[in-house]
Tab-separated table of C-alpha atoms and ligand atoms in Angstrom:
chain	number	residue	atom	x	y	z
A	791	MET	CA	179.207	-120.138	-142.479
A	792	LYS	CA	180.621	-121.206	-139.183
A	793	TYR	CA	184.065	-119.987	-140.238
A	794	LYS	CA	182.660	-116.627	-141.314
A	795	MET	CA	180.974	-116.191	-137.985
A	796	MET	CA	184.117	-117.205	-136.155
A	797	SER	CA	186.246	-114.732	-138.041
A	798	ARG	CA	183.678	-111.987	-137.484
A	799	LEU	CA	183.707	-112.757	-133.808
A	800	MET	CA	187.496	-112.701	-133.743
A	801	ALA	CA	187.575	-109.415	-135.584
A	802	SER	CA	185.179	-107.797	-133.147
A	803	ALA	CA	187.175	-109.224	-130.206
A	804	ALA	CA	190.278	-107.603	-131.688
A	805	LEU	CA	188.415	-104.303	-131.914
A	806	VAL	CA	187.365	-104.574	-128.295
A	807	CYS	CA	191.004	-105.168	-127.319
A	808	ALA	CA	192.182	-102.233	-129.411
A	809	GLY	CA	189.431	-100.150	-127.819
A	810	ALA	CA	190.616	-101.207	-124.394
A	811	SER	CA	194.162	-100.130	-125.020
A	812	ALA	CA	193.060	-96.882	-126.666
A	813	GLN	CA	191.298	-96.187	-123.389
A	814	ALA	CA	194.464	-96.813	-121.396
A	815	ALA	CA	194.385	-93.164	-120.440
A	816	ASP	CA	191.155	-93.638	-118.491
A	817	VAL	CA	191.157	-93.615	-114.738
A	818	GLU	CA	188.529	-95.397	-112.719
A	819	VAL	CA	188.305	-93.612	-109.396
A	820	LEU	CA	186.448	-94.925	-106.370
A	821	HIS	CA	185.320	-92.148	-104.020
A	822	TRP	CA	182.558	-91.006	-101.665
A	823	TRP	CA	182.123	-87.442	-102.882
A	824	THR	CA	178.415	-87.500	-103.626
A	825	ALA	CA	177.051	-84.497	-101.668
A	826	GLY	CA	176.477	-81.301	-103.686
A	827	GLY	CA	179.659	-79.445	-102.709
A	828	GLU	CA	181.742	-82.608	-102.969
A	829	ALA	CA	180.468	-83.467	-106.441
A	830	ALA	CA	181.111	-79.885	-107.575
A	831	ALA	CA	184.713	-80.154	-106.399
A	832	LEU	CA	185.140	-83.498	-108.128
A	833	ASN	CA	183.974	-81.906	-111.381
A	834	VAL	CA	186.940	-79.552	-111.165
A	835	LEU	CA	189.178	-82.628	-111.278
A	836	LYS	CA	187.256	-84.393	-114.038
A	837	GLU	CA	187.426	-81.287	-116.222
A	838	ASP	CA	191.095	-80.738	-115.484
A	839	LEU	CA	191.887	-84.318	-116.481
A	840	SER	CA	189.826	-84.167	-119.643
A	841	THR	CA	191.959	-81.251	-120.880
A	842	LYS	CA	194.916	-83.608	-120.481
A	843	GLY	CA	193.253	-86.404	-122.430
A	844	VAL	CA	192.602	-88.539	-119.359
A	845	GLY	CA	189.094	-90.024	-119.279
A	846	TRP	CA	187.167	-90.467	-116.040
A	847	GLU	CA	185.271	-93.571	-115.056
A	848	ASP	CA	183.262	-92.724	-111.989
A	849	MET	CA	182.891	-95.173	-109.113
A	850	PRO	CA	180.969	-93.229	-106.447
A	851	VAL	CA	179.986	-94.973	-103.208
A	852	ALA	CA	177.691	-92.687	-101.196
A	853	GLY	CA	178.187	-92.382	-97.452
A	854	GLY	CA	179.840	-89.518	-95.571
A	855	GLY	CA	183.179	-90.285	-93.954
A	856	GLY	CA	183.758	-93.076	-96.485
A	857	GLU	CA	182.923	-96.241	-94.551
A	858	ALA	CA	180.752	-97.686	-97.325
A	859	ALA	CA	183.437	-96.795	-99.874
A	860	GLN	CA	185.975	-98.822	-97.899
A	861	THR	CA	183.695	-101.861	-97.904
A	862	THR	CA	183.274	-101.654	-101.679
A	863	LEU	CA	186.989	-101.123	-102.176
A	864	LYS	CA	187.837	-104.207	-100.113
A	865	ALA	CA	185.469	-106.310	-102.214
A	866	ARG	CA	186.964	-104.954	-105.461
A	867	VAL	CA	190.532	-105.644	-104.362
A	868	ALA	CA	189.632	-109.105	-103.026
A	869	SER	CA	188.093	-110.053	-106.380
A	870	GLY	CA	191.269	-108.996	-108.189
A	871	ASN	CA	189.622	-105.987	-109.838
A	872	PRO	CA	190.878	-102.845	-108.051
A	873	PRO	CA	190.100	-99.357	-109.413
A	874	THR	CA	192.935	-97.278	-110.884
A	875	ALA	CA	192.793	-95.031	-107.861
A	876	ALA	CA	190.729	-94.684	-104.708
A	877	GLN	CA	190.013	-91.878	-102.289
A	878	LEU	CA	191.535	-92.858	-98.951
A	879	LEU	CA	192.202	-91.228	-95.609
A	880	GLY	CA	195.740	-91.364	-94.181
A	881	MET	CA	195.614	-94.514	-92.059
A	882	GLN	CA	193.864	-96.364	-94.867
A	883	VAL	CA	196.709	-95.432	-97.219
A	884	ARG	CA	199.160	-96.890	-94.744
A	885	GLU	CA	197.141	-100.061	-94.212
A	886	TRP	CA	196.666	-100.727	-97.935
A	887	ALA	CA	200.379	-100.106	-98.479
A	888	GLN	CA	201.166	-102.647	-95.761
A	889	GLU	CA	198.976	-105.133	-97.659
A	890	GLY	CA	201.123	-104.540	-100.736
A	891	ALA	CA	198.101	-103.331	-102.718
A	892	LEU	CA	199.471	-99.950	-103.798
A	893	GLY	CA	201.593	-98.885	-106.756
A	894	ASP	CA	204.388	-96.345	-106.898
A	895	LEU	CA	203.965	-92.672	-107.784
A	896	THR	CA	207.551	-91.707	-106.992
A	897	GLN	CA	208.350	-90.876	-110.615
A	898	ALA	CA	205.571	-88.254	-110.697
A	899	ALA	CA	206.549	-87.046	-107.224
A	900	GLU	CA	210.166	-86.481	-108.222
A	901	ALA	CA	209.268	-84.797	-111.473
A	902	GLY	CA	206.889	-82.474	-109.620
A	903	GLY	CA	209.149	-81.779	-106.625
A	904	TRP	CA	206.394	-82.859	-104.212
A	905	ALA	CA	208.812	-83.423	-101.341
A	906	ASP	CA	209.531	-79.675	-101.141
A	907	VAL	CA	205.928	-78.512	-100.945
A	908	VAL	CA	203.876	-81.210	-99.185
A	909	PRO	CA	203.697	-80.690	-95.391
A	910	GLY	CA	205.533	-83.331	-93.344
A	911	ALA	CA	202.355	-84.475	-91.564
A	912	LEU	CA	200.894	-85.477	-94.945
A	913	LYS	CA	204.105	-87.009	-96.264
A	914	ASP	CA	204.025	-89.439	-93.325
A	915	PHE	CA	200.871	-90.949	-94.800
A	916	ALA	CA	201.534	-90.492	-98.527
A	917	MET	CA	204.877	-92.287	-98.414
A	918	TYR	CA	205.511	-95.901	-97.521
A	919	ASP	CA	208.857	-97.601	-97.508
A	920	GLY	CA	210.482	-94.571	-99.150
A	921	LYS	CA	207.988	-94.496	-102.039
A	922	TRP	CA	205.061	-92.196	-102.772
A	923	VAL	CA	201.999	-94.463	-102.846
A	924	ALA	CA	199.316	-91.763	-102.772
A	925	VAL	CA	198.819	-88.126	-103.706
A	926	PRO	CA	197.205	-85.638	-101.280
A	927	VAL	CA	194.278	-83.677	-102.688
A	928	ASN	CA	193.551	-81.320	-99.799
A	929	ILE	CA	193.754	-80.626	-96.085
A	930	HIS	CA	190.459	-80.609	-94.211
A	931	ARG	CA	189.939	-79.347	-90.676
A	932	PRO	CA	187.286	-81.283	-88.772
A	933	ASN	CA	187.305	-79.056	-85.658
A	934	TRP	CA	185.050	-76.241	-86.840
A	935	LEU	CA	181.848	-74.878	-85.369
A	936	TRP	CA	179.537	-73.446	-88.076
A	937	ILE	CA	177.100	-70.812	-86.886
A	938	ASN	CA	174.037	-69.258	-88.488
A	939	ALA	CA	174.970	-65.577	-88.043
A	940	ALA	CA	171.401	-64.266	-88.291
A	941	ILE	CA	170.154	-66.534	-85.489
A	942	PHE	CA	173.016	-65.448	-83.242
A	943	GLU	CA	172.433	-61.791	-84.034
A	944	GLU	CA	168.688	-61.947	-83.470
A	945	ASN	CA	169.256	-63.567	-80.103
A	946	GLY	CA	172.138	-61.337	-79.023
A	947	LEU	CA	174.597	-64.233	-78.805
A	948	THR	CA	178.343	-64.367	-79.390
A	949	PRO	CA	180.206	-67.419	-80.721
A	950	PRO	CA	181.251	-69.681	-77.849
A	951	THR	CA	184.962	-70.273	-77.293
A	952	THR	CA	184.738	-72.887	-74.509
A	953	TRP	CA	182.414	-75.811	-73.897
A	954	GLU	CA	180.971	-73.977	-70.913
A	955	GLU	CA	180.077	-71.019	-73.114
A	956	PHE	CA	178.705	-73.402	-75.720
A	957	ASN	CA	176.373	-74.966	-73.169
A	958	THR	CA	175.091	-71.567	-72.047
A	959	VAL	CA	174.452	-70.367	-75.602
A	960	ALA	CA	172.837	-73.675	-76.575
A	961	GLN	CA	170.545	-73.657	-73.539
A	962	THR	CA	169.451	-70.088	-74.349
A	963	LEU	CA	168.544	-71.170	-77.880
A	964	LYS	CA	166.792	-74.296	-76.691
A	965	ASP	CA	164.697	-72.270	-74.223
A	966	LYS	CA	163.574	-70.141	-77.153
A	967	GLY	CA	162.522	-73.214	-79.126
A	968	ILE	CA	165.473	-73.133	-81.557
A	969	THR	CA	167.415	-76.362	-82.189
A	970	PRO	CA	170.917	-75.470	-80.970
A	971	LEU	CA	172.894	-78.216	-82.724
A	972	ALA	CA	172.316	-79.805	-86.143
A	973	HIS	CA	173.611	-83.344	-85.983
A	974	GLY	CA	173.432	-86.541	-87.956
A	975	GLY	CA	173.457	-89.654	-85.796
A	976	GLN	CA	175.939	-91.781	-87.701
A	977	PRO	CA	179.023	-93.215	-85.987
A	978	TRP	CA	181.513	-91.072	-87.928
A	979	GLN	CA	179.533	-87.906	-87.165
A	980	ASP	CA	179.288	-88.802	-83.464
A	981	ALA	CA	183.050	-89.321	-83.576
A	982	THR	CA	183.616	-85.969	-85.306
A	983	VAL	CA	181.935	-84.312	-82.318
A	984	PHE	CA	183.856	-86.549	-79.887
A	985	ASP	CA	187.170	-85.472	-81.479
A	986	ASP	CA	186.232	-81.837	-80.824
A	987	VAL	CA	185.244	-82.495	-77.230
A	988	VAL	CA	188.398	-84.505	-76.420
A	989	LEU	CA	190.564	-81.736	-77.876
A	990	GLY	CA	188.497	-78.888	-76.435
A	991	ILE	CA	188.286	-80.217	-72.902
A	992	GLY	CA	191.618	-82.012	-72.626
A	993	GLY	CA	193.841	-79.855	-74.861
A	994	ALA	CA	196.363	-80.951	-77.486
A	995	ASP	CA	198.606	-83.004	-75.190
A	996	PHE	CA	195.652	-84.931	-73.813
A	997	TYR	CA	194.332	-85.605	-77.338
A	998	ARG	CA	197.758	-86.867	-78.354
A	999	LYS	CA	197.990	-89.190	-75.357
A	1000	ALA	CA	194.431	-90.507	-75.412
A	1001	ILE	CA	193.834	-90.772	-79.139
A	1002	ILE	CA	197.118	-90.935	-81.037
A	1003	GLU	CA	199.003	-92.929	-78.397
A	1004	ALA	CA	195.938	-94.818	-77.058
A	1005	ASP	CA	197.387	-94.374	-73.566
A	1006	MET	CA	195.306	-96.375	-71.080
A	1007	ASP	CA	195.678	-93.832	-68.255
A	1008	ALA	CA	194.478	-90.998	-70.458
A	1009	LEU	CA	191.589	-93.113	-71.795
A	1010	GLY	CA	190.510	-93.924	-68.244
A	1011	SER	CA	191.100	-90.477	-66.768
A	1012	ASP	CA	188.739	-88.015	-65.101
A	1013	THR	CA	189.228	-85.794	-68.128
A	1014	MET	CA	187.735	-88.545	-70.293
A	1015	VAL	CA	184.805	-88.795	-67.866
A	1016	GLN	CA	184.245	-85.060	-68.406
A	1017	VAL	CA	184.394	-85.625	-72.169
A	1018	PHE	CA	181.538	-88.132	-71.966
A	1019	ASP	CA	179.625	-85.780	-69.653
A	1020	GLN	CA	179.853	-83.145	-72.376
A	1021	MET	CA	178.750	-85.660	-75.022
A	1022	ARG	CA	175.661	-86.360	-72.869
A	1023	THR	CA	174.976	-82.629	-72.595
A	1024	LEU	CA	175.247	-82.304	-76.377
A	1025	ARG	CA	172.719	-85.107	-76.803
A	1026	GLY	CA	170.217	-82.768	-75.159
A	1027	PHE	CA	170.868	-80.064	-77.773
A	1028	VAL	CA	170.038	-82.031	-80.936
A	1029	ASP	CA	166.560	-82.380	-82.431
A	1030	ASP	CA	164.451	-85.552	-82.193
A	1031	ASN	CA	165.120	-86.632	-85.784
A	1032	PHE	CA	168.908	-86.669	-85.675
A	1033	SER	CA	169.307	-90.426	-85.953
A	1034	GLY	CA	170.876	-91.562	-89.237
A	1035	ARG	CA	170.701	-88.091	-90.833
A	1036	ASP	CA	173.358	-87.387	-93.489
A	1037	TRP	CA	175.873	-84.666	-92.641
A	1038	ASN	CA	174.885	-82.417	-95.544
A	1039	LEU	CA	171.242	-82.441	-94.424
A	1040	ALA	CA	172.433	-81.334	-90.992
A	1041	THR	CA	174.446	-78.563	-92.671
A	1042	ALA	CA	171.323	-77.553	-94.611
A	1043	MET	CA	169.499	-77.099	-91.296
A	1044	VAL	CA	172.041	-74.456	-90.284
A	1045	LEU	CA	171.909	-72.794	-93.700
A	1046	ASN	CA	168.130	-72.501	-93.736
A	1047	GLY	CA	167.813	-71.466	-90.109
A	1048	GLU	CA	166.294	-74.698	-88.746
A	1049	ALA	CA	169.237	-75.058	-86.364
A	1050	ALA	CA	171.828	-72.625	-85.051
A	1051	MET	CA	175.125	-74.550	-85.175
A	1052	GLN	CA	176.928	-77.624	-86.492
A	1053	LEU	CA	180.197	-79.229	-85.430
A	1054	MET	CA	181.613	-80.453	-88.719
A	1055	GLY	CA	184.669	-80.433	-90.941
A	1056	ASP	CA	185.087	-77.787	-93.598
A	1057	TRP	CA	183.523	-79.942	-96.310
A	1058	ALA	CA	180.438	-78.169	-94.848
A	1059	LYS	CA	181.806	-75.040	-96.516
A	1060	GLY	CA	181.282	-76.681	-99.905
A	1061	GLU	CA	177.555	-76.726	-99.084
A	1062	ILE	CA	177.602	-73.102	-97.889
A	1063	ILE	CA	179.188	-71.948	-101.130
A	1064	ARG	CA	176.748	-73.951	-103.230
A	1065	ALA	CA	173.870	-72.330	-101.348
A	1066	ASP	CA	175.278	-68.920	-102.410
A	1067	MET	CA	175.921	-67.958	-98.828
A	1068	VAL	CA	179.137	-66.327	-97.658
A	1069	PRO	CA	181.354	-68.346	-95.299
A	1070	GLY	CA	182.516	-66.114	-92.463
A	1071	GLU	CA	179.548	-63.738	-92.942
A	1072	ASP	CA	176.232	-65.567	-93.353
A	1073	ILE	CA	177.630	-68.671	-91.739
A	1074	LEU	CA	180.385	-68.031	-89.234
A	1075	CYS	CA	183.319	-70.387	-88.842
A	1076	VAL	CA	185.034	-70.560	-85.476
A	1077	ALA	CA	187.283	-73.235	-84.041
A	1078	ALA	CA	185.221	-75.818	-82.109
A	1079	PRO	CA	184.975	-74.739	-78.442
A	1080	GLY	CA	188.299	-74.883	-76.618
A	1081	THR	CA	190.262	-75.801	-79.764
A	1082	GLU	CA	191.463	-72.398	-81.012
A	1083	GLY	CA	195.202	-72.683	-81.682
A	1084	SER	CA	194.977	-76.442	-82.316
A	1085	TYR	CA	194.304	-78.009	-85.680
A	1086	LEU	CA	192.840	-81.432	-86.273
A	1087	PHE	CA	193.504	-82.446	-89.839
A	1088	ASN	CA	192.489	-85.009	-92.360
A	1089	THR	CA	193.547	-85.324	-95.949
A	1090	ASP	CA	191.878	-87.045	-98.846
A	1091	PHE	CA	194.472	-88.972	-100.783
A	1092	PHE	CA	194.143	-90.674	-104.136
A	1093	ALA	CA	196.018	-93.897	-103.770
A	1094	ALA	CA	197.331	-95.771	-106.788
A	1095	PHE	CA	195.692	-99.211	-106.849
A	1096	ASP	CA	195.615	-101.194	-110.075
A	1097	VAL	CA	199.336	-101.579	-110.686
A	1098	SER	CA	199.104	-103.094	-114.172
A	1099	ASP	CA	201.390	-101.523	-116.785
A	1100	ASP	CA	198.394	-100.445	-118.886
A	1101	ASN	CA	197.162	-98.041	-116.279
A	1102	ARG	CA	200.435	-96.719	-114.971
A	1103	ASP	CA	200.596	-93.714	-117.309
A	1104	ALA	CA	197.051	-92.692	-116.458
A	1105	GLN	CA	197.833	-93.012	-112.764
A	1106	MET	CA	200.859	-90.753	-113.137
A	1107	GLU	CA	198.786	-88.229	-115.111
A	1108	LEU	CA	196.137	-88.211	-112.389
A	1109	ALA	CA	198.744	-87.788	-109.655
A	1110	SER	CA	200.596	-84.970	-111.452
A	1111	ALA	CA	197.344	-83.171	-112.226
A	1112	VAL	CA	196.216	-83.384	-108.592
A	1113	MET	CA	199.462	-81.909	-107.278
A	1114	SER	CA	199.631	-78.986	-109.700
A	1115	PRO	CA	199.321	-75.630	-107.875
A	1116	SER	CA	196.529	-74.390	-110.131
A	1117	PHE	CA	194.458	-77.523	-109.549
A	1118	GLN	CA	195.065	-77.425	-105.796
A	1119	GLU	CA	193.765	-73.873	-105.735
A	1120	ALA	CA	190.747	-74.439	-107.989
A	1121	PHE	CA	189.664	-77.674	-106.295
A	1122	ASN	CA	190.040	-76.530	-102.707
A	1123	LEU	CA	188.179	-73.267	-103.328
A	1124	VAL	CA	185.138	-75.428	-104.114
A	1125	LYS	CA	185.689	-78.294	-101.668
A	1126	GLY	CA	186.052	-76.122	-98.546
A	1127	SER	CA	189.485	-77.478	-97.654
A	1128	ILE	CA	192.899	-75.863	-98.100
A	1129	PRO	CA	195.649	-76.936	-100.514
A	1130	ALA	CA	197.915	-79.850	-99.676
A	1131	ARG	CA	200.920	-77.824	-100.761
A	1132	THR	CA	202.440	-74.930	-98.882
A	1133	ASP	CA	203.082	-72.627	-101.848
A	1134	VAL	CA	199.507	-71.741	-102.875
A	1135	SER	CA	198.516	-68.132	-102.149
A	1136	PRO	CA	195.640	-67.605	-99.671
A	1137	GLU	CA	194.468	-64.603	-101.721
A	1138	LYS	CA	191.488	-66.223	-103.458
A	1139	PHE	CA	190.261	-68.066	-100.354
A	1140	ASP	CA	187.383	-66.794	-98.214
A	1141	ALA	CA	187.743	-65.724	-94.591
A	1142	CYS	CA	187.389	-69.300	-93.276
A	1143	GLY	CA	189.938	-70.675	-95.743
A	1144	GLN	CA	192.381	-67.914	-94.885
A	1145	LYS	CA	191.918	-68.580	-91.184
A	1146	ALA	CA	192.579	-72.286	-91.800
A	1147	MET	CA	195.759	-71.510	-93.741
A	1148	LYS	CA	197.004	-69.260	-90.939
A	1149	ASP	CA	195.924	-71.583	-88.118
A	1150	ILE	CA	197.616	-74.652	-89.566
A	1151	VAL	CA	200.984	-72.906	-89.614
A	1152	GLU	CA	200.498	-71.780	-86.019
A	1153	ALA	CA	199.424	-75.272	-84.895
A	1154	GLU	CA	202.345	-76.929	-86.638
A	1155	GLY	CA	204.653	-74.518	-84.834
A	1156	ASN	CA	203.258	-75.236	-81.374
A	1157	GLY	CA	202.922	-78.995	-81.735
A	1158	SER	CA	199.138	-79.048	-81.907
A	1159	LEU	CA	198.603	-80.169	-85.495
A	1160	LEU	CA	196.969	-83.529	-84.832
A	1161	GLY	CA	195.426	-86.255	-86.959
A	1162	SER	CA	191.651	-86.586	-86.666
A	1163	LEU	CA	190.431	-89.874	-85.217
A	1164	ALA	CA	187.006	-89.573	-86.843
A	1165	HIS	CA	188.627	-88.959	-90.229
A	1166	GLY	CA	191.250	-91.631	-90.446
A	1167	HIS	CA	194.395	-89.895	-89.226
A	1168	GLY	CA	194.439	-90.592	-85.490
A	1169	GLN	CA	194.432	-94.356	-85.121
A	1170	THR	CA	194.491	-97.620	-87.016
A	1171	SER	CA	191.152	-98.590	-88.538
A	1172	ALA	CA	190.668	-101.287	-85.873
A	1173	VAL	CA	191.138	-98.937	-82.913
A	1174	GLN	CA	189.136	-96.232	-84.676
A	1175	ARG	CA	186.199	-98.611	-85.084
A	1176	ALA	CA	186.427	-99.679	-81.436
A	1177	ILE	CA	186.243	-96.046	-80.279
A	1178	PHE	CA	183.374	-95.269	-82.702
A	1179	ASP	CA	181.360	-98.150	-81.200
A	1180	VAL	CA	181.682	-96.881	-77.626
A	1181	VAL	CA	181.045	-93.245	-78.534
A	1182	THR	CA	177.923	-94.094	-80.525
A	1183	GLU	CA	176.596	-96.536	-77.949
A	1184	HIS	CA	177.030	-93.940	-75.220
A	1185	PHE	CA	175.409	-91.183	-77.296
A	1186	ASN	CA	172.341	-93.313	-77.992
A	1187	SER	CA	171.731	-94.777	-74.550
A	1188	ASP	CA	171.743	-93.723	-70.917
A	1189	MET	CA	175.184	-95.227	-70.294
A	1190	SER	CA	177.044	-93.318	-67.582
A	1191	SER	CA	180.277	-91.495	-68.362
A	1192	GLN	CA	182.134	-93.760	-65.948
A	1193	ASP	CA	180.879	-96.886	-67.741
A	1194	ALA	CA	181.728	-95.358	-71.118
A	1195	VAL	CA	185.301	-94.724	-70.015
A	1196	GLU	CA	185.676	-98.295	-68.802
A	1197	GLU	CA	184.222	-99.648	-72.057
A	1198	LEU	CA	186.554	-97.379	-73.991
A	1199	GLN	CA	189.618	-98.816	-72.277
A	1200	ILE	CA	188.500	-102.405	-72.857
A	1201	ALA	CA	187.568	-101.768	-76.504
A	1202	VAL	CA	190.799	-99.980	-77.354
A	1203	GLU	CA	192.958	-102.522	-75.577
A	1204	SER	CA	191.449	-105.456	-77.425
A	1205	ALA	CA	191.461	-103.668	-80.818
A	1206	ALA	CA	195.085	-102.627	-80.427
A	1207	MET	CA	196.241	-106.225	-79.807
B	604	BGC	C1	186.442	-86.554	-96.204
B	604	BGC	C2	185.813	-85.391	-96.939
B	604	BGC	C3	184.335	-85.631	-97.114
B	604	BGC	C4	183.703	-85.935	-95.757
B	604	BGC	C5	182.216	-86.189	-95.803
B	604	BGC	C6	185.701	-86.836	-94.916
B	604	BGC	O1	186.238	-87.973	-94.299
B	604	BGC	O2	187.780	-86.277	-95.915
B	604	BGC	O3	186.406	-85.181	-98.187
B	604	BGC	O4	183.745	-84.525	-97.724
B	604	BGC	O5	184.332	-87.076	-95.193
B	604	BGC	O6	181.915	-87.220	-96.664
């Protein structure tokens, strides 16, 4: 009896093993695309992969900007059980590659001729030590101002192009009892606004010095004092319930007319499309005040994690599928971003997408295509966190701009060590 049971057990164990290898073409993907527009875009990928016989094991970790996803990913890697692939922003790709945690997608990259079509700014993050360790899914632009067109029209307002104009327009709306700015008080959202203000007030060279180079003089400058002054002014234009609000709920406020504007990346466009509204008509998209001509960017990469032989084929399939021109078009039309390859036609994109595709070329040409701090392309994770802390503390207290600038210098200096 015992023997029979043993052999039955062994037989079912063998079946489980066979099952496991039959599923070798599954990919387990860790990501933070859980808002409506994000999930819709992810479905484009899941469906594309299923036509290629690659199964999808979903590992969603909710939380805009991806901080919670990073925490989960660290725990998974530390316990020796990494996912096949994970959504990462540029600096995170680099840091995981430095840890030796990433695999090698070079074979897929060479077969697909990625080097010829992926913009240099993205290649810098996707490649490590001469190898492709991640595949870029999109290019997002965080420095957009989204405007409810009907509210502006009813109140005879025109989209602001400078922070001064923004303040005037916002005050007019506030005086009429309309919430000028939809905002979610979470560190990454505060930092998204901060990015826009640094770039809009200081210009591209100042952003490069202060953020990308973490230059102490720039961080402690009068310009940075003005940046914090503007952050304080913005604090007066948000509603009382902003604290902790998710970004997509803030976007919804603009869509349903509860607020007039939002400073947010073009993942907000995914929500606009899902609400059956027309980007560029119902909801206007203009560069954040003072940033026309410059382009902050962030890219979502899928980085190859689990480097076991079993999963290598599935990883390559995922990477090749993501880089195909048809997928890049289909996915980015839904996600709100633009393709991560230069040879996709703008034809099917809406007015905001077409503007993004034109603006990025212009910005690259004039040296103002810059990595977003808030979205993992401006600084190491340690310095990024240090800046987030100061920006959020300032936004939620009565700290003076001068004190904020001093704290910023101290925080960045110690994080950069
Ligand atoms: C990601 C986007 C995402 C957004 C909000 C950004 O950092 O790049 O893909 O939609 O965060 O979660």
